[in-house]
Tab-separated table of C-alpha atoms and ligand atoms in Angstrom:
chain	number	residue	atom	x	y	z
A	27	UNK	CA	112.881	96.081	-86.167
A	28	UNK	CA	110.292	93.214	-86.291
A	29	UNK	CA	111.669	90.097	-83.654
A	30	UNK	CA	112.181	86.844	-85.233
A	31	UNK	CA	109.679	84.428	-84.098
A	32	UNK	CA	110.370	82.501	-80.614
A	33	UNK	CA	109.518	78.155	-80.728
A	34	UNK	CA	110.433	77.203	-76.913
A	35	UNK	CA	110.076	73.242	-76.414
A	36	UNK	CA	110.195	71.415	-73.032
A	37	UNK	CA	113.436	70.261	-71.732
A	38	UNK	CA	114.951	72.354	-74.062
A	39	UNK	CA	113.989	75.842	-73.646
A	40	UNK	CA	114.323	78.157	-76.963
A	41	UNK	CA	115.450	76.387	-79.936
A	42	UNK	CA	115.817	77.965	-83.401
A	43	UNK	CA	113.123	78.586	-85.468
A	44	UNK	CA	113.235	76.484	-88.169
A	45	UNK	CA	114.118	73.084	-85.723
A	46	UNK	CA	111.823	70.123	-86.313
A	47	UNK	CA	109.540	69.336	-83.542
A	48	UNK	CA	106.889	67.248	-84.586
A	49	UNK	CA	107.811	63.879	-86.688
A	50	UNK	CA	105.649	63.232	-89.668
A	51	UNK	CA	103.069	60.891	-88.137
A	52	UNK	CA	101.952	63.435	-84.764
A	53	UNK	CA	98.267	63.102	-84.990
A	54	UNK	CA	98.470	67.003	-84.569
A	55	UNK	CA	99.443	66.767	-87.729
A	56	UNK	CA	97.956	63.465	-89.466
A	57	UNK	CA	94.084	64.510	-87.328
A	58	UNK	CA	94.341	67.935	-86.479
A	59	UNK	CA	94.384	65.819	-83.375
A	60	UNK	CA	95.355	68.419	-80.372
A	61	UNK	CA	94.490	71.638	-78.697
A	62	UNK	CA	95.888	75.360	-78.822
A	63	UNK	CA	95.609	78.663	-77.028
A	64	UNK	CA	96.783	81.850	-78.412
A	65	UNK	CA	97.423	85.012	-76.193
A	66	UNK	CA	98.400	88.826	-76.544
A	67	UNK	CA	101.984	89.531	-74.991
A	68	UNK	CA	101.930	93.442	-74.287
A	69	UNK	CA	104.143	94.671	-71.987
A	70	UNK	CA	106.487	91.266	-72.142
A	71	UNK	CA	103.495	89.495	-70.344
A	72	UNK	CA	100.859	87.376	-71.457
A	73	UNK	CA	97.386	89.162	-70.689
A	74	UNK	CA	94.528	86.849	-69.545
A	75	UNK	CA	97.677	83.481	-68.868
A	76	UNK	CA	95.401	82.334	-66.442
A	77	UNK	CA	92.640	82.730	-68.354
A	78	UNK	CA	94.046	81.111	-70.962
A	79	UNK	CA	95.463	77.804	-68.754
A	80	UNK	CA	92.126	77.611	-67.751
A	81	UNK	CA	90.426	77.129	-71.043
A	82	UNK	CA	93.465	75.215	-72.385
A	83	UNK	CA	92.875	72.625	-69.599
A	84	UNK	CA	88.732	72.566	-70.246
A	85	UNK	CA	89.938	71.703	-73.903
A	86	UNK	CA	92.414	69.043	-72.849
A	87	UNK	CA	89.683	67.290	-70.568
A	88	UNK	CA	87.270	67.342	-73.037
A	89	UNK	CA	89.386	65.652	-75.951
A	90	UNK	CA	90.643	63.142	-73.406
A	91	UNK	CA	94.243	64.809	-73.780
A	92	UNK	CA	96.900	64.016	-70.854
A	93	UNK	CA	98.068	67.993	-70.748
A	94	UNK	CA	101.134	68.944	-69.011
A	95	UNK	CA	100.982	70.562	-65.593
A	96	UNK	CA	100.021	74.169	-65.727
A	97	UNK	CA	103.648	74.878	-64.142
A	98	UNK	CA	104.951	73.153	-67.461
A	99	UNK	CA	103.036	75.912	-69.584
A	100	UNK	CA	103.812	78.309	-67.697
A	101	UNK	CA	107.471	77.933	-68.066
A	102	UNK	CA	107.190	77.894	-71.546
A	103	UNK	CA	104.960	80.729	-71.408
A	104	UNK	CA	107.726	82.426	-69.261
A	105	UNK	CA	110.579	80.965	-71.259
A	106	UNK	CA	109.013	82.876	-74.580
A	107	UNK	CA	108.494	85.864	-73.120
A	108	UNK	CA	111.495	86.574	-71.714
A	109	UNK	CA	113.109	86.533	-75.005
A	110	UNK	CA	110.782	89.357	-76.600
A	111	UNK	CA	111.032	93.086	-76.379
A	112	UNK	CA	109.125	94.655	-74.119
A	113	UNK	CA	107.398	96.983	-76.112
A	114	UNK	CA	106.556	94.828	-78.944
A	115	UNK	CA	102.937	93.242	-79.293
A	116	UNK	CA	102.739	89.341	-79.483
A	117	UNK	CA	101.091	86.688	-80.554
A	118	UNK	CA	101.908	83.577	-78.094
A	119	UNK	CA	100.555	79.835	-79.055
A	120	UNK	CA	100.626	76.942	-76.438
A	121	UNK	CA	100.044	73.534	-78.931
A	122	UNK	CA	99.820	70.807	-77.828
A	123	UNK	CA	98.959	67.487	-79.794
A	124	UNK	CA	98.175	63.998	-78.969
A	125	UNK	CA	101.561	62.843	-80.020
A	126	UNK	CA	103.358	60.331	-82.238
A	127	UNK	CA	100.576	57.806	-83.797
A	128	UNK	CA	103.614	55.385	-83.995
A	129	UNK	CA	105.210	56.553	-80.559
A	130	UNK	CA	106.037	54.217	-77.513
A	131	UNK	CA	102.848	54.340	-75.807
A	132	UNK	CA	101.119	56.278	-78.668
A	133	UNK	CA	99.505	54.229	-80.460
A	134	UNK	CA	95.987	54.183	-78.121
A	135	UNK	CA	94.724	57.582	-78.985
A	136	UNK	CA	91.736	56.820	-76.734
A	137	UNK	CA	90.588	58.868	-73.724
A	138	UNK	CA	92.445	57.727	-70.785
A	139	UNK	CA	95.502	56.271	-73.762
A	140	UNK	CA	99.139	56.823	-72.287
A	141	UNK	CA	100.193	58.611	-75.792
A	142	UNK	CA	102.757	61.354	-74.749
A	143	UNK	CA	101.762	64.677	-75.915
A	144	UNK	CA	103.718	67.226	-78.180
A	145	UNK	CA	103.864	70.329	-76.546
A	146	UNK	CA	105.673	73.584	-77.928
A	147	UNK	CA	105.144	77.416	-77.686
A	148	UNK	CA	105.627	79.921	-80.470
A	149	UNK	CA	105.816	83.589	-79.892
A	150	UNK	CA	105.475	85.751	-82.793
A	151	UNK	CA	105.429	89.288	-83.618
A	152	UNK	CA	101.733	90.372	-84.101
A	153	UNK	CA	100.388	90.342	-88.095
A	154	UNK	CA	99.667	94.420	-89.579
A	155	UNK	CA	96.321	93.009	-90.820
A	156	UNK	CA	94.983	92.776	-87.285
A	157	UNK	CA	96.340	95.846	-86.393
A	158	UNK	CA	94.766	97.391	-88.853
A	159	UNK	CA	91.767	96.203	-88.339
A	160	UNK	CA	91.801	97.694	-84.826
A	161	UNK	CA	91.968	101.061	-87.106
A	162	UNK	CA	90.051	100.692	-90.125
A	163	UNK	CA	87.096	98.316	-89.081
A	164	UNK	CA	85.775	95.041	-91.457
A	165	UNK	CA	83.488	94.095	-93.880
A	166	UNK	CA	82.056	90.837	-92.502
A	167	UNK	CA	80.273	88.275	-94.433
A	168	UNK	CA	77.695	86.012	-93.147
A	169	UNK	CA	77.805	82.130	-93.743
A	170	UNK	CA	76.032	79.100	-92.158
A	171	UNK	CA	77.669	76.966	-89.762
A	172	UNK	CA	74.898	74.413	-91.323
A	173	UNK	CA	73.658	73.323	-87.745
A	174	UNK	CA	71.061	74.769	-85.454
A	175	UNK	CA	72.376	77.009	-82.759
A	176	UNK	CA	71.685	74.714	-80.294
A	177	UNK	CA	73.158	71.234	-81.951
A	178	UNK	CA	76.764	70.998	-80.143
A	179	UNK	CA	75.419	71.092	-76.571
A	180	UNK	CA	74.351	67.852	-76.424
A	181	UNK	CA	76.995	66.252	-78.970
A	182	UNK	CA	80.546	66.240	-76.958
A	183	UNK	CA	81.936	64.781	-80.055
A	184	UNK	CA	81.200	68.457	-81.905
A	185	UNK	CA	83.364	69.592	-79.888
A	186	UNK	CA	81.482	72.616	-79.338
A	187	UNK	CA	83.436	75.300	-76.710
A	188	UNK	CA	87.188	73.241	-77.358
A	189	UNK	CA	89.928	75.209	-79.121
A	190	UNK	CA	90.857	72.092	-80.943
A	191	UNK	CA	93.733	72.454	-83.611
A	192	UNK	CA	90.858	71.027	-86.229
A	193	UNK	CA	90.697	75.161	-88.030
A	194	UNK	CA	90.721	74.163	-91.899
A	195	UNK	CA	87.028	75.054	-91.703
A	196	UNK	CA	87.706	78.580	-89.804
A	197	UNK	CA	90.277	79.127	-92.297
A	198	UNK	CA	88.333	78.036	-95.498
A	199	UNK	CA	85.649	80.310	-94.321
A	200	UNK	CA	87.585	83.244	-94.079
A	201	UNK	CA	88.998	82.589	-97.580
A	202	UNK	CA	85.693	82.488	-98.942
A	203	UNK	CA	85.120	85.976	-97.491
A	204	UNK	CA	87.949	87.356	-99.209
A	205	UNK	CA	86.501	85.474	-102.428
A	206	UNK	CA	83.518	87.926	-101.666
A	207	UNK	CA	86.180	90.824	-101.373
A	208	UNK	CA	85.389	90.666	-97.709
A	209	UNK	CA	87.439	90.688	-94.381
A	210	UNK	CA	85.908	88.131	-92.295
A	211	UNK	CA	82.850	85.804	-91.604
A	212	UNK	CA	80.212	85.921	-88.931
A	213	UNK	CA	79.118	82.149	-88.698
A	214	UNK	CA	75.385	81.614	-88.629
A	215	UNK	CA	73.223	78.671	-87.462
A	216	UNK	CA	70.850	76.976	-89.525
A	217	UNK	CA	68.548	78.093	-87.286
A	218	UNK	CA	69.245	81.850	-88.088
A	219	UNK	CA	71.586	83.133	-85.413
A	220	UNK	CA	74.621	84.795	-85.675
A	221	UNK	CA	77.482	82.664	-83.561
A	222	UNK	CA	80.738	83.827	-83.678
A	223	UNK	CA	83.664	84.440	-86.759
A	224	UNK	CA	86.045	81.716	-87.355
A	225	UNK	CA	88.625	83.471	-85.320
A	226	UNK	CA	86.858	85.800	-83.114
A	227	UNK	CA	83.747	86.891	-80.868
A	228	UNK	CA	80.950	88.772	-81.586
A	229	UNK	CA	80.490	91.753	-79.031
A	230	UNK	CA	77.213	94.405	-79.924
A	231	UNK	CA	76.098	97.172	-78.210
A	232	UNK	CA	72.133	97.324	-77.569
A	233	UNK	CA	70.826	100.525	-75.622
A	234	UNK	CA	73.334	100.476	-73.425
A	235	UNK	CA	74.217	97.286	-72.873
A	236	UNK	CA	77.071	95.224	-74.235
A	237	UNK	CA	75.889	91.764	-75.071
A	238	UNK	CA	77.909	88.684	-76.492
A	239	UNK	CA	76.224	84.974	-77.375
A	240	UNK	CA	76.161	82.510	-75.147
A	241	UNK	CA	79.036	80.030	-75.338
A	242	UNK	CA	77.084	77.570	-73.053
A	243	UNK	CA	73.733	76.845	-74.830
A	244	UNK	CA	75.709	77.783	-78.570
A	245	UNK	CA	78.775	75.425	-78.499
A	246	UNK	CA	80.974	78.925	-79.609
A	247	UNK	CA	84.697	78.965	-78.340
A	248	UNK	CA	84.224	81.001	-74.864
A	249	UNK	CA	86.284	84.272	-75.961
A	250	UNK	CA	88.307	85.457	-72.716
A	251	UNK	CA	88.864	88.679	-74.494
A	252	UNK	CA	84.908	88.964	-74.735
A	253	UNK	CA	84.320	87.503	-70.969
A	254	UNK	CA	87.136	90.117	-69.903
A	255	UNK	CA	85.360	92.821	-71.958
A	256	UNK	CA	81.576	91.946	-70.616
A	257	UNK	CA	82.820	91.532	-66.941
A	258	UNK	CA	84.283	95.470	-66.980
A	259	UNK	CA	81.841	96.790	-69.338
A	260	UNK	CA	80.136	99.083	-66.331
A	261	UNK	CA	83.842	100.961	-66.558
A	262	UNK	CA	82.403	102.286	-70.067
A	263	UNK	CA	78.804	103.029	-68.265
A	264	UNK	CA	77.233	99.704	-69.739
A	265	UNK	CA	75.870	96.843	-68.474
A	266	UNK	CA	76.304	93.291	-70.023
A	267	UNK	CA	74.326	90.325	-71.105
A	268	UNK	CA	74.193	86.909	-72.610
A	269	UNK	CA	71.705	87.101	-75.405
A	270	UNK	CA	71.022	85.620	-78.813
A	271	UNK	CA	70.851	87.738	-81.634
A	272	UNK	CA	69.747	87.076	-85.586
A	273	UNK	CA	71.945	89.126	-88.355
A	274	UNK	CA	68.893	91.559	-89.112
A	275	UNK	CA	68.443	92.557	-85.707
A	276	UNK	CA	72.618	93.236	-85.754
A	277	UNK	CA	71.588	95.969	-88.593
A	278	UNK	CA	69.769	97.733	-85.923
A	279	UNK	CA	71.894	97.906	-82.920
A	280	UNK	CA	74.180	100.655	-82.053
A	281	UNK	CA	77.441	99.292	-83.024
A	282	UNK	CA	79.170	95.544	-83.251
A	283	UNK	CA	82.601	94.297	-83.191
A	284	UNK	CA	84.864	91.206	-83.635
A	285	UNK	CA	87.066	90.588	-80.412
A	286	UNK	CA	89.972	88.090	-80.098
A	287	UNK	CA	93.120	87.800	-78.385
A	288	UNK	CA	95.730	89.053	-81.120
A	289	UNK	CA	93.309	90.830	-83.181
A	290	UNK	CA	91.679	93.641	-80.344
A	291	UNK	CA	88.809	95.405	-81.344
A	292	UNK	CA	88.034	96.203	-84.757
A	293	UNK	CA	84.342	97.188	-85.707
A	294	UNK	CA	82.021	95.634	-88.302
A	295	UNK	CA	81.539	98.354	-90.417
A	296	UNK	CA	79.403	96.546	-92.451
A	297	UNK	CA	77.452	92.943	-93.212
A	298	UNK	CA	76.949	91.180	-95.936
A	299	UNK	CA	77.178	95.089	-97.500
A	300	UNK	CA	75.290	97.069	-95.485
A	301	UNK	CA	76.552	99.547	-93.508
A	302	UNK	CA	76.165	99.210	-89.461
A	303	UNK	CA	76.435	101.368	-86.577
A	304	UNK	CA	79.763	102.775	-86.107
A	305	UNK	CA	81.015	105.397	-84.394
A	306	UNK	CA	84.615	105.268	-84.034
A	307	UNK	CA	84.855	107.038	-80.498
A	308	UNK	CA	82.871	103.633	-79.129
A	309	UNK	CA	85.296	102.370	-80.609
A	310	UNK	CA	88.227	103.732	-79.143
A	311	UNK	CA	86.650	103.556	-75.690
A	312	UNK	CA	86.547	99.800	-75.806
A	313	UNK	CA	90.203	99.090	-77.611
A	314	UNK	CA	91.648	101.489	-74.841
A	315	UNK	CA	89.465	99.562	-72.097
A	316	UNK	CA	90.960	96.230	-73.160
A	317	UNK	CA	94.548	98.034	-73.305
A	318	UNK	CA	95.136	97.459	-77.088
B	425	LIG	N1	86.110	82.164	-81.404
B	425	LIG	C1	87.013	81.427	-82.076
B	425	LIG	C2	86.531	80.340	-82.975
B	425	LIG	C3	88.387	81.681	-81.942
B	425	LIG	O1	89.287	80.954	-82.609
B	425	LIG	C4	88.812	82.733	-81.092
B	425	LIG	C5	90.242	83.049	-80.912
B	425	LIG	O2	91.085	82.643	-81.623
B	425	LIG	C6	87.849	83.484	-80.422
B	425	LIG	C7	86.512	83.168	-80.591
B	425	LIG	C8	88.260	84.602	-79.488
B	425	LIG	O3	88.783	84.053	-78.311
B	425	LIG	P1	89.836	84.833	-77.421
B	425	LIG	O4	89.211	86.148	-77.071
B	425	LIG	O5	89.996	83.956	-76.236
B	425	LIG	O6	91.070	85.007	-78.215
């Protein structure tokens, strides 16, 4: 049987459900004002927690956001997990917002403000599409990010590498792929390189070596999943490397893939309609590598 979804708040440990835990005027809500992390229970564990803290706190110092100790999250973290079956897959999110806009001491959402966060952790059961996925591959559908690959690094207010809760574009852009009867988008620059999809990294394969784009010099979200992946590709005989990559030269390379936390593997099996390298043993090789 599916598990009902797990919301664990501080102080309180596992409520139900459907309790309220934001009031209407959280700039979570009102801005999309707050930061998230999302990670694969398998096991009853989170894979990659520290990982995860670690990018959640990057986030939190770039936005100016007074995060909780990383004991706090962990507890949550903890507090989740020991409420799931072992040997289901899930999906755990760590939110947490900038607070009430009308709150005590919330009213000064300014770096450095005293505005008391929201923090809350859901754990839910992993969705079949992504599973699927893992299975059947996607068609992926290019679209411009409608800046130059380079634009974010020197404009902190992009926000370029934070895993901000700001995702109406991420998720208008994958509705527009299934407008197109497609699965998911690969985001290009103006400048003509492929970045990243709205909710995942893009991993290739290039005579023999496994290459993602660099989240440094590109403003992309730094995938852990991908980092994890690159950092034990020589287990699969490969070496790995940083590299830019345009989506014609994708059509030649000997296979590509979407990587994310919840979602796994699952192999571009074509773009923008044309069919690309994909054998599904590669395939395998990697999901089993990563332990999906
Ligand atoms: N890029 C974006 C924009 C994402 O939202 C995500 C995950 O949700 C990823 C990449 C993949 O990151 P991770 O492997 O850490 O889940």
């Amino acid at each position: 049987m599916t598990p009902a979804r797990i919301v664990v708040v501080p102080g309180k440990g596992v409520v139900p459900a459907d309790t309220p835990i934001l009031t209407a005027d959280d700039l979570g809500v009102l801005r999309g004002d707050g930061i998230f992390e999302t990670m694969h229970v398998r096991g009853g564990r989170p894979w990659l927690l520290d990982e995860h803290l670690d990018r959640m706190a990057r986030s939190a110092a770039r936005m100016g956001l007074a995060l909780p100790p990383r004991a706090e999250l962990v507890d949550l973290a903890e507090q989740a997990c020991a409420e799931w079956p072992p040997g289901v897959e899930g999906a755990l999110r760590l939110v947490c917002t900038r607070g009430p806009e009308s709150g005590a001491t919330g009213q000064d959402p300014r770096p450095g403000g005293a505005a008391p966060v929201t923090l809350f952790a859901t754990l839910s059961p992993v969705g079949q599409a992504s599973i699927e996925a893992r299975r059947v591959g996607l068609a992926v559908v290019t679209a411009t990010l409608g800046f130059a690959a380079g634009a974010r690094t020197d404009a902190p207010w992009l926000l370029g590498g934070v895993k901000s809760l700001s995702y109406a574009v991420n998720m208008a852009s994958q509705r527009w792929a299934a407008e197109q009867g497609a699965d998911d988008v690969l985001w290009v620059s103006s400048d003509g390189y492929a970045l990243e999809a709205p909710t995942a990294t893009l991993v290739w394969l290039s005579g023999g070596t496994l290459c993602t784009v660099p989240a440094g010099t590109t403003g992309i979200l730094p995938g852990t999943t991908a980092r994890w992946l690159l950092d034990h590709a020589d287990r699969l005989g490969w070496t790995a490397a940083e590299r830019m990559v345009t989506p014609a030269e994708l059509a030649r390379v000997d296979g590509a893939w979407l990587v994310s936390s919840v979602r796994g593997v699952a192999a571009i099996r074509t773009l923008d309609g044309a069919a690309l390298a994909a054998d599904p043993e590669r395939t395998a090789r990697i999901t089993a590598l990563l332990g999906y």
